[in-house]
PDB file of C-alpha atoms in Angstrom:
ATOM      1  CA  ASP R  64      79.160 166.915  48.493  1.00 75.00           C
ATOM      2  CA  PRO R  65      79.377 170.875  47.864  1.00 86.00           C
ATOM      3  CA  GLY R  66      75.780 171.802  46.954  1.00 88.00           C
ATOM      4  CA  PHE R  67      73.434 174.623  48.242  1.00 92.00           C
ATOM      5  CA  ARG R  68      70.310 175.093  49.822  1.00 92.00           C
ATOM      6  CA  SER R  69      66.730 175.863  47.940  1.00 93.00           C
ATOM      7  CA  SER R  70      64.338 178.775  48.560  1.00 91.00           C
ATOM      8  CA  LYS R  71      62.233 176.036  49.958  1.00 91.00           C
ATOM      9  CA  GLY R  72      65.202 173.929  52.013  1.00 90.00           C
ATOM     10  CA  LEU R  73      66.100 171.184  50.178  1.00 90.00           C
ATOM     11  CA  LEU R  74      69.746 170.403  50.773  1.00 91.00           C
ATOM     12  CA  ILE R  75      70.705 169.425  47.097  1.00 92.00           C
ATOM     13  CA  GLY R  76      74.285 168.464  45.834  1.00 91.00           C
ATOM     14  CA  TYR R  77      76.184 168.738  42.584  1.00 92.00           C
ATOM     15  CA  LYS R  78      77.036 164.967  41.540  1.00 89.00           C
ATOM     16  CA  ASP R  79      78.269 165.607  38.068  1.00 88.00           C
ATOM     17  CA  PRO R  80      80.717 167.540  36.947  1.00 88.00           C
ATOM     18  CA  ASP R  81      82.457 167.569  40.111  1.00 84.00           C
ATOM     19  CA  GLU R  82      83.836 171.101  39.598  1.00 87.00           C
ATOM     20  CA  LEU R  83      81.713 173.493  38.324  1.00 89.00           C
ATOM     21  CA  SER R  84      81.961 177.295  38.215  1.00 91.00           C
ATOM     22  CA  ASN R  85      80.688 180.423  40.359  1.00 92.00           C
ATOM     23  CA  ARG R  86      78.231 181.013  36.706  1.00 93.00           C
ATOM     24  CA  GLN R  87      76.608 177.552  36.586  1.00 93.00           C
ATOM     25  CA  LYS R  88      76.599 177.099  40.236  1.00 93.00           C
ATOM     26  CA  ARG R  89      74.257 180.739  40.111  1.00 93.00           C
ATOM     27  CA  GLU R  90      72.127 178.990  37.042  1.00 94.00           C
ATOM     28  CA  VAL R  91      71.588 175.988  39.066  1.00 94.00           C
ATOM     29  CA  LYS R  92      70.254 177.540  41.915  1.00 95.00           C
ATOM     30  CA  GLU R  93      68.644 180.172  39.879  1.00 95.00           C
ATOM     31  CA  ALA R  94      66.776 177.678  37.892  1.00 96.00           C
ATOM     32  CA  ILE R  95      65.867 175.531  41.177  1.00 96.00           C
ATOM     33  CA  ASP R  96      64.388 178.529  43.466  1.00 96.00           C
ATOM     34  CA  GLU R  97      62.595 179.630  40.135  1.00 97.00           C
ATOM     35  CA  PHE R  98      60.981 176.147  39.769  1.00 97.00           C
ATOM     36  CA  GLU R  99      59.881 176.097  43.406  1.00 97.00           C
ATOM     37  CA  ARG R 100      58.275 179.707  43.120  1.00 96.00           C
ATOM     38  CA  VAL R 101      56.114 178.748  40.971  1.00 97.00           C
ATOM     39  CA  LEU R 102      55.545 174.855  42.167  1.00 97.00           C
ATOM     40  CA  TYR R 103      54.181 176.371  45.740  1.00 95.00           C
ATOM     41  CA  GLY R 104      53.017 179.395  44.027  1.00 94.00           C
ATOM     42  CA  LYS R 105      48.922 179.615  43.766  1.00 90.00           C
ATOM     43  CA  ARG R 106      48.900 178.558  40.385  1.00 92.00           C
ATOM     44  CA  PHE R 107      50.950 176.167  40.154  1.00 95.00           C
ATOM     45  CA  ALA R 108      48.755 173.517  37.986  1.00 93.00           C
ATOM     46  CA  ASP R 109      48.133 175.920  35.297  1.00 93.00           C
ATOM     47  CA  PRO R 110      49.504 173.661  32.159  1.00 90.00           C
ATOM     48  CA  GLU R 111      50.665 176.025  30.124  1.00 91.00           C
ATOM     49  CA  ARG R 112      52.859 178.313  33.250  1.00 94.00           C
ATOM     50  CA  GLY R 113      52.408 175.982  36.033  1.00 96.00           C
ATOM     51  CA  TYR R 114      54.755 173.421  37.111  1.00 97.00           C
ATOM     52  CA  ALA R 115      55.083 171.011  34.043  1.00 97.00           C
ATOM     53  CA  SER R 116      56.595 174.203  32.147  1.00 96.00           C
ATOM     54  CA  TYR R 117      59.884 173.618  34.450  1.00 97.00           C
ATOM     55  CA  ILE R 118      59.859 169.952  35.163  1.00 97.00           C
ATOM     56  CA  ASP R 119      59.629 166.465  32.839  1.00 97.00           C
ATOM     57  CA  VAL R 120      56.262 165.488  34.230  1.00 97.00           C
ATOM     58  CA  ASP R 121      56.482 161.770  32.123  1.00 97.00           C
ATOM     59  CA  THR R 122      60.502 161.612  34.385  1.00 97.00           C
ATOM     60  CA  ALA R 123      58.647 162.656  37.927  1.00 97.00           C
ATOM     61  CA  VAL R 124      55.362 160.116  37.295  1.00 98.00           C
ATOM     62  CA  ASP R 125      57.882 157.041  36.030  1.00 97.00           C
ATOM     63  CA  TRP R 126      60.567 157.956  39.156  1.00 97.00           C
ATOM     64  CA  TYR R 127      57.538 158.738  41.775  1.00 97.00           C
ATOM     65  CA  LEU R 128      55.971 154.701  40.743  1.00 97.00           C
ATOM     66  CA  VAL R 129      59.195 152.916  41.073  1.00 97.00           C
ATOM     67  CA  GLN R 130      59.852 154.122  44.217  1.00 96.00           C
ATOM     68  CA  GLU R 131      56.662 154.040  45.607  1.00 96.00           C
ATOM     69  CA  PHE R 132      56.000 150.618  44.318  1.00 97.00           C
ATOM     70  CA  PHE R 133      59.379 149.333  46.328  1.00 96.00           C
ATOM     71  CA  ARG R 134      58.086 151.881  49.773  1.00 95.00           C
ATOM     72  CA  ASN R 135      61.918 153.451  49.427  1.00 95.00           C
ATOM     73  CA  GLN R 136      62.425 154.409  52.851  1.00 91.00           C
ATOM     74  CA  ASP R 137      64.885 157.384  50.575  1.00 90.00           C
ATOM     75  CA  SER R 138      62.701 158.527  48.067  1.00 92.00           C
ATOM     76  CA  ASN R 139      60.818 160.361  50.556  1.00 88.00           C
ATOM     77  CA  PHE R 140      63.587 163.544  49.369  1.00 89.00           C
ATOM     78  CA  TYR R 141      65.717 161.671  52.486  1.00 85.00           C
ATOM     79  CA  SER R 142      68.574 160.220  50.427  1.00 85.00           C
ATOM     80  CA  SER R 143      70.093 159.552  47.507  1.00 90.00           C
ATOM     81  CA  VAL R 144      67.313 161.385  45.133  1.00 94.00           C
ATOM     82  CA  TYR R 145      68.763 162.192  41.554  1.00 94.00           C
ATOM     83  CA  PHE R 146      67.542 164.728  38.995  1.00 95.00           C
ATOM     84  CA  SER R 147      69.197 166.355  36.053  1.00 95.00           C
ATOM     85  CA  TRP R 148      68.823 169.731  34.898  1.00 95.00           C
ATOM     86  CA  SER R 149      70.762 171.536  31.790  1.00 93.00           C
ATOM     87  CA  PRO R 150      70.489 175.542  30.571  1.00 94.00           C
ATOM     88  CA  GLY R 151      66.903 175.848  28.467  1.00 92.00           C
ATOM     89  CA  GLU R 152      65.908 172.197  29.444  1.00 95.00           C
ATOM     90  CA  LYS R 153      63.596 170.926  32.004  1.00 97.00           C
ATOM     91  CA  ILE R 154      64.567 169.397  35.577  1.00 97.00           C
ATOM     92  CA  ALA R 155      64.250 165.540  34.682  1.00 97.00           C
ATOM     93  CA  MET R 156      64.313 163.217  37.618  1.00 96.00           C
ATOM     94  CA  GLY R 157      65.885 159.611  37.871  1.00 94.00           C
ATOM     95  CA  PRO R 158      67.735 157.746  37.888  1.00 94.00           C
ATOM     96  CA  VAL R 159      66.449 155.707  40.416  1.00 94.00           C
ATOM     97  CA  TRP R 160      69.224 154.675  43.346  1.00 91.00           C
ATOM     98  CA  ASP R 161      69.731 153.169  46.590  1.00 89.00           C
ATOM     99  CA  PHE R 162      66.775 150.408  47.157  1.00 92.00           C
ATOM    100  CA  ASP R 163      68.425 148.704  50.399  1.00 88.00           C
ATOM    101  CA  LEU R 164      65.948 149.706  52.826  1.00 90.00           C
ATOM    102  CA  SER R 165      62.775 149.087  50.523  1.00 93.00           C
ATOM    103  CA  ALA R 166      60.784 146.237  49.674  1.00 93.00           C
ATOM    104  CA  GLY R 167      59.480 145.488  53.578  1.00 91.00           C
ATOM    105  CA  THR R 168      62.938 146.673  55.075  1.00 89.00           C
ATOM    106  CA  LYS R 169      63.542 149.904  56.303  1.00 87.00           C
ATOM    107  CA  TRP R 170      65.959 151.042  59.406  1.00 83.00           C
ATOM    108  CA  LYS R 171      65.350 148.782  62.103  1.00 82.00           C
ATOM    109  CA  TYR R 172      61.874 148.273  61.273  1.00 84.00           C
ATOM    110  CA  GLN R 173      59.958 146.426  58.740  1.00 85.00           C
ATOM    111  CA  THR R 174      57.214 147.966  56.337  1.00 90.00           C
ATOM    112  CA  SER R 175      54.199 146.951  55.465  1.00 92.00           C
ATOM    113  CA  PRO R 176      52.928 146.660  51.790  1.00 94.00           C
ATOM    114  CA  GLN R 177      50.067 148.853  52.262  1.00 94.00           C
ATOM    115  CA  GLY R 178      50.086 152.552  53.024  1.00 92.00           C
ATOM    116  CA  TRP R 179      51.816 155.297  50.925  1.00 93.00           C
ATOM    117  CA  HIS R 180      55.483 156.958  51.574  1.00 92.00           C
ATOM    118  CA  VAL R 181      56.819 159.071  49.170  1.00 92.00           C
ATOM    119  CA  ARG R 182      54.004 161.314  48.480  1.00 89.00           C
ATOM    120  CA  LEU R 183      53.177 161.572  52.062  1.00 88.00           C
ATOM    121  CA  GLY R 184      56.358 163.881  52.841  1.00 84.00           C
ATOM    122  CA  GLU R 185      56.762 167.872  52.270  1.00 88.00           C
ATOM    123  CA  HIS R 186      58.542 167.896  48.597  1.00 93.00           C
ATOM    124  CA  TRP R 187      58.184 168.335  45.475  1.00 95.00           C
ATOM    125  CA  ILE R 188      56.217 164.950  44.173  1.00 95.00           C
ATOM    126  CA  SER R 189      53.950 165.746  47.250  1.00 93.00           C
ATOM    127  CA  ARG R 190      53.069 168.746  46.178  1.00 94.00           C
ATOM    128  CA  MET R 191      52.840 167.891  42.890  1.00 95.00           C
ATOM    129  CA  PHE R 192      49.844 165.363  43.455  1.00 93.00           C
ATOM    130  CA  GLU R 193      47.777 168.440  44.555  1.00 91.00           C
ATOM    131  CA  ASP R 194      47.196 168.595  41.399  1.00 92.00           C
ATOM    132  CA  PRO R 195      44.496 166.501  39.898  1.00 90.00           C
ATOM    133  CA  ALA R 196      46.457 166.371  36.551  1.00 92.00           C
ATOM    134  CA  PHE R 197      48.926 164.894  38.239  1.00 94.00           C
ATOM    135  CA  ALA R 198      47.500 162.291  40.018  1.00 92.00           C
ATOM    136  CA  ALA R 199      45.358 161.318  37.109  1.00 91.00           C
ATOM    137  CA  LEU R 200      48.634 160.543  35.115  1.00 94.00           C
ATOM    138  CA  VAL R 201      50.098 158.785  38.026  1.00 95.00           C
ATOM    139  CA  LYS R 202      47.377 156.037  38.082  1.00 93.00           C
ATOM    140  CA  GLN R 203      47.086 156.020  34.425  1.00 93.00           C
ATOM    141  CA  ARG R 204      50.781 155.374  33.782  1.00 96.00           C
ATOM    142  CA  TRP R 205      50.830 153.075  36.611  1.00 95.00           C
ATOM    143  CA  ALA R 206      47.791 150.776  34.757  1.00 93.00           C
ATOM    144  CA  GLU R 207      50.456 150.135  32.110  1.00 95.00           C
ATOM    145  CA  LEU R 208      53.448 149.451  34.464  1.00 95.00           C
ATOM    146  CA  ALA R 209      51.589 147.063  36.661  1.00 95.00           C
ATOM    147  CA  PRO R 210      51.716 143.576  34.009  1.00 95.00           C
ATOM    148  CA  VAL R 211      55.089 144.842  33.910  1.00 96.00           C
ATOM    149  CA  ALA R 212      55.376 144.941  37.933  1.00 96.00           C
ATOM    150  CA  ASP R 213      53.799 141.101  37.502  1.00 96.00           C
ATOM    151  CA  ARG R 214      56.329 140.112  35.149  1.00 97.00           C
ATOM    152  CA  ALA R 215      59.096 140.899  36.916  1.00 96.00           C
ATOM    153  CA  ILE R 216      57.488 139.537  40.394  1.00 97.00           C
ATOM    154  CA  ASN R 217      57.901 136.314  38.159  1.00 97.00           C
ATOM    155  CA  GLN R 218      61.149 136.595  37.174  1.00 97.00           C
ATOM    156  CA  LEU R 219      62.323 136.561  41.193  1.00 96.00           C
ATOM    157  CA  PRO R 220      62.571 132.244  40.993  1.00 96.00           C
ATOM    158  CA  ALA R 221      64.535 132.013  38.733  1.00 96.00           C
ATOM    159  CA  ALA R 222      67.009 134.975  39.425  1.00 96.00           C
ATOM    160  CA  ALA R 223      67.188 133.721  42.666  1.00 96.00           C
ATOM    161  CA  GLU R 224      68.306 130.432  41.298  1.00 95.00           C
ATOM    162  CA  ARG R 225      71.196 131.832  39.019  1.00 96.00           C
ATOM    163  CA  ILE R 226      72.843 133.919  41.507  1.00 95.00           C
ATOM    164  CA  ASP R 227      72.651 131.441  44.706  1.00 93.00           C
ATOM    165  CA  ALA R 228      76.214 130.724  44.660  1.00 94.00           C
ATOM    166  CA  SER R 229      76.858 133.955  45.184  1.00 95.00           C
ATOM    167  CA  ALA R 230      73.455 134.381  47.494  1.00 92.00           C
ATOM    168  CA  ALA R 231      74.811 131.513  49.779  1.00 90.00           C
ATOM    169  CA  ALA R 232      78.611 133.047  50.402  1.00 92.00           C
ATOM    170  CA  ASP R 233      77.422 136.533  50.602  1.00 88.00           C
ATOM    171  CA  TRP R 234      74.806 134.932  53.012  1.00 86.00           C
ATOM    172  CA  SER R 235      77.519 133.326  55.435  1.00 85.00           C
ATOM    173  CA  VAL R 236      79.532 136.611  55.721  1.00 83.00           C
ATOM    174  CA  TRP R 237      76.319 138.755  56.202  1.00 80.00           C
ATOM    175  CA  ARG R 238      73.152 137.091  57.908  1.00 75.00           C
ATOM    176  CA  GLN R 239      75.208 136.403  61.237  1.00 69.00           C
ATOM    177  CA  GLU R 240      73.030 137.076  64.116  1.00 62.00           C
ATOM    178  CA  SER R 241      75.157 139.942  65.330  1.00 61.00           C
ATOM    179  CA  GLN R 242      76.087 141.250  62.183  1.00 62.00           C
ATOM    180  CA  ALA R 243      72.699 141.061  60.494  1.00 66.00           C
ATOM    181  CA  VAL R 244      70.235 144.638  60.661  1.00 72.00           C
ATOM    182  CA  VAL R 245      67.094 144.293  63.071  1.00 74.00           C
ATOM    183  CA  GLY R 246      64.268 144.484  60.202  1.00 77.00           C
ATOM    184  CA  SER R 247      66.276 143.359  56.976  1.00 81.00           C
ATOM    185  CA  VAL R 248      66.057 139.889  57.942  1.00 83.00           C
ATOM    186  CA  HIS R 249      62.851 138.057  56.993  1.00 86.00           C
ATOM    187  CA  GLY R 250      63.565 134.754  56.780  1.00 84.00           C
ATOM    188  CA  SER R 251      66.293 132.147  57.957  1.00 85.00           C
ATOM    189  CA  THR R 252      67.415 131.048  54.747  1.00 88.00           C
ATOM    190  CA  PHE R 253      67.950 133.199  51.467  1.00 90.00           C
ATOM    191  CA  GLY R 254      65.205 131.023  49.925  1.00 92.00           C
ATOM    192  CA  ASP R 255      62.719 132.476  52.436  1.00 92.00           C
ATOM    193  CA  GLU R 256      63.980 136.065  51.908  1.00 92.00           C
ATOM    194  CA  VAL R 257      63.415 135.208  48.217  1.00 95.00           C
ATOM    195  CA  ASP R 258      59.529 134.409  49.109  1.00 96.00           C
ATOM    196  CA  PHE R 259      59.314 137.103  50.959  1.00 95.00           C
ATOM    197  CA  LEU R 260      60.188 139.760  48.534  1.00 96.00           C
ATOM    198  CA  GLY R 261      57.648 137.870  46.018  1.00 97.00           C
ATOM    199  CA  LYS R 262      54.731 137.850  48.131  1.00 97.00           C
ATOM    200  CA  TRP R 263      55.766 141.636  49.369  1.00 96.00           C
ATOM    201  CA  LEU R 264      55.855 143.010  46.099  1.00 97.00           C
ATOM    202  CA  ARG R 265      52.506 141.045  45.240  1.00 97.00           C
ATOM    203  CA  GLN R 266      50.774 142.362  47.682  1.00 97.00           C
ATOM    204  CA  ARG R 267      52.032 146.032  47.344  1.00 96.00           C
ATOM    205  CA  ARG R 268      51.005 146.065  43.276  1.00 96.00           C
ATOM    206  CA  ALA R 269      47.527 144.670  44.647  1.00 95.00           C
ATOM    207  CA  TRP R 270      47.061 147.985  47.201  1.00 94.00           C
ATOM    208  CA  MET R 271      48.602 150.070  44.726  1.00 94.00           C
ATOM    209  CA  SER R 272      46.000 148.921  41.533  1.00 92.00           C
ATOM    210  CA  GLN R 273      42.875 149.991  44.402  1.00 86.00           C
ATOM    211  CA  THR R 274      40.730 152.857  43.600  1.00 78.00           C
ATOM    212  CA  GLU R 275      42.096 156.677  44.306  1.00 79.00           C
ATOM    213  CA  VAL R 276      39.922 159.067  45.885  1.00 77.00           C
ATOM    214  CA  THR R 277      41.464 162.917  44.847  1.00 77.00           C
ATOM    215  CA  PHE R 278      40.274 166.154  44.883  1.00 77.00           C
ATOM    216  CA  GLY R 279      38.640 167.288  41.689  1.00 72.00           C
ATOM    217  CA  ARG R 280      40.825 170.979  41.622  1.00 72.00           C
ATOM    218  CA  PRO R 281      43.766 171.851  43.871  1.00 71.00           C
ATOM    219  CA  SER R 282      42.055 174.608  45.851  1.00 71.00           C
ATOM    220  CA  TRP R 283      38.741 176.725  45.578  1.00 70.00           C
ATOM    221  CA  ASN R 284      37.001 179.186  48.094  1.00 75.00           C
ATOM    222  CA  VAL R 285      34.453 179.108  50.275  1.00 76.00           C
ATOM    223  CA  THR R 286      32.245 181.928  52.243  1.00 77.00           C
ATOM    224  CA  GLU R 287      32.542 181.447  55.636  1.00 74.00           C
ATOM    225  CA  ARG R 288      28.583 181.521  56.184  1.00 77.00           C
ATOM    226  CA  SER R 289      28.324 178.401  53.644  1.00 74.00           C
ATOM    227  CA  GLN R 290      25.983 175.577  55.303  1.00 76.00           C
ATOM    228  CA  VAL R 291      26.258 173.582  52.669  1.00 80.00           C
ATOM    229  CA  VAL R 292      30.254 173.025  50.883  1.00 77.00           C
ATOM    230  CA  TYR R 293      29.853 170.817  47.682  1.00 76.00           C
ATOM    231  CA  VAL R 294      33.711 169.343  47.471  1.00 77.00           C
ATOM    232  CA  PRO R 295      34.187 167.790  43.902  1.00 76.00           C
ATOM    233  CA  VAL R 296      36.717 164.373  43.653  1.00 78.00           C
ATOM    234  CA  ASN R 297      38.139 162.186  41.320  1.00 75.00           C
ATOM    235  CA  LEU R 298      37.860 158.784  41.614  1.00 76.00           C
ATOM    236  CA  LEU R 299      40.704 157.026  39.835  1.00 76.00           C
ATOM    237  CA  GLY R 300      41.090 153.238  38.788  1.00 69.00           C
ATOM    238  CA  ARG R 301      37.408 152.353  38.658  1.00 68.00           C
ATOM    239  CA  ASP R 302      34.969 151.733  36.234  1.00 68.00           C
ATOM    240  CA  PRO R 303      31.863 154.133  36.449  1.00 65.00           C
ATOM    241  CA  ALA R 304      30.015 151.118  35.447  1.00 67.00           C
ATOM    242  CA  GLN R 305      30.429 149.444  39.157  1.00 70.00           C
ATOM    243  CA  GLY R 306      28.714 151.787  40.862  1.00 73.00           C
ATOM    244  CA  PRO R 307      28.856 154.518  43.249  1.00 75.00           C
ATOM    245  CA  VAL R 308      31.417 154.728  46.010  1.00 73.00           C
ATOM    246  CA  THR R 309      31.627 155.446  49.629  1.00 74.00           C
ATOM    247  CA  VAL R 310      34.288 158.217  50.439  1.00 72.00           C
ATOM    248  CA  ASP R 311      35.087 158.495  53.798  1.00 72.00           C
ATOM    249  CA  TYR R 312      36.326 162.030  54.975  1.00 71.00           C
ATOM    250  CA  ALA R 313      38.302 164.470  58.018  1.00 70.00           C
ATOM    251  CA  LEU R 314      38.245 167.732  58.387  1.00 68.00           C
ATOM    252  CA  GLU R 315      41.646 169.834  59.516  1.00 64.00           C
ATOM    253  CA  LEU R 316      40.086 173.055  60.801  1.00 60.00           C
ATOM    254  CA  GLY R 317      43.531 175.222  61.104  1.00 53.00           C
ATOM    255  CA  HIS R 318      44.644 176.343  64.507  1.00 47.00           C
ATOM    256  CA  ARG R 319      42.654 178.175  67.236  1.00 44.00           C
ATOM    257  CA  ASP R 320      43.294 182.028  68.247  1.00 43.00           C
ATOM    258  CA  PRO R 321      41.757 182.259  71.617  1.00 43.00           C
ATOM    259  CA  GLY R 322      38.908 184.749  71.455  1.00 41.00           C
ATOM    260  CA  ARG R 323      38.492 184.842  67.728  1.00 41.00           C
ATOM    261  CA  GLY R 324      37.809 181.496  66.613  1.00 39.00           C
ATOM    262  CA  LEU R 325      39.483 178.957  63.670  1.00 38.00           C
ATOM    263  CA  HIS R 326      41.388 180.528  60.773  1.00 40.00           C
ATOM    264  CA  GLY R 327      44.323 179.115  58.729  1.00 42.00           C
ATOM    265  CA  ALA R 328      42.506 176.362  57.475  1.00 43.00           C
ATOM    266  CA  ARG R 329      44.653 175.554  54.190  1.00 46.00           C
ATOM    267  CA  ARG R 330      44.422 171.999  54.126  1.00 45.00           C
ATOM    268  CA  PRO R 331      40.627 171.471  54.838  1.00 46.00           C
ATOM    269  CA  ALA R 332      40.024 167.961  54.136  1.00 45.00           C
ATOM    270  CA  ARG R 333      41.828 164.356  53.534  1.00 44.00           C
ATOM    271  CA  LEU R 334      39.894 161.658  51.660  1.00 40.00           C
ATOM    272  CA  ARG R 335      40.053 157.625  51.216  1.00 42.00           C
ATOM    273  CA  ALA R 336      37.938 155.568  49.280  1.00 39.00           C
ATOM    274  CA  ARG R 337      36.401 152.791  51.328  1.00 39.00           C
TER     275      ARG R 337
END
């Protein structure tokens, strides 16, 4: 598809309309470049002048949660990531698309229901997660949508029964040993595959509902000689009445220049709840 590369190197293709004028192409590129300039700027988390003034955050949250719940391999801004924009309006994420490599299936591999996928890349969504307000919105929205996920999972047996005849025909064509892609086979029958999907999604739902630890603000400065550094953290999805929680942490100290010591520590710590 025709398109362009954004200022951060993201490949963007035009889907609709089929043909754009030079003016439209220029407007789109200028809008995306301006959004990325703010998103990757020092004050990106400002609620009024930061990235939230350029993108519909609610659509970003919902888009992310659907993709992360299924652990869709393409959603790490690899392929099939859709968004819309019109002059004078905000960027809106969606629709979600292309879930052939998801819910336990990866190209020539299988994926665990545990572990993050989308937020670990280097793209718009992962940058937004550096804003504590965005992380809190995601956790709050997941609490609302988790019961919806439960209902969808519970509907799998009835849905499988409804399409049983079509599934049997599909199985006879595409589940031959010589044609099945490694990593896409989770059972010897269609029923086994349905059971696998339900079990995987239940485990995924439980894992995503655990307490999360995030930084309390996007960044802060300390003097080089500080002997004690207080790191603000937030516990998301945990009732304070449950008592204290232990947090493991690891330091990333940047790179070492021989004879000049350590420098360039832009992301000094990663945290996870235990």
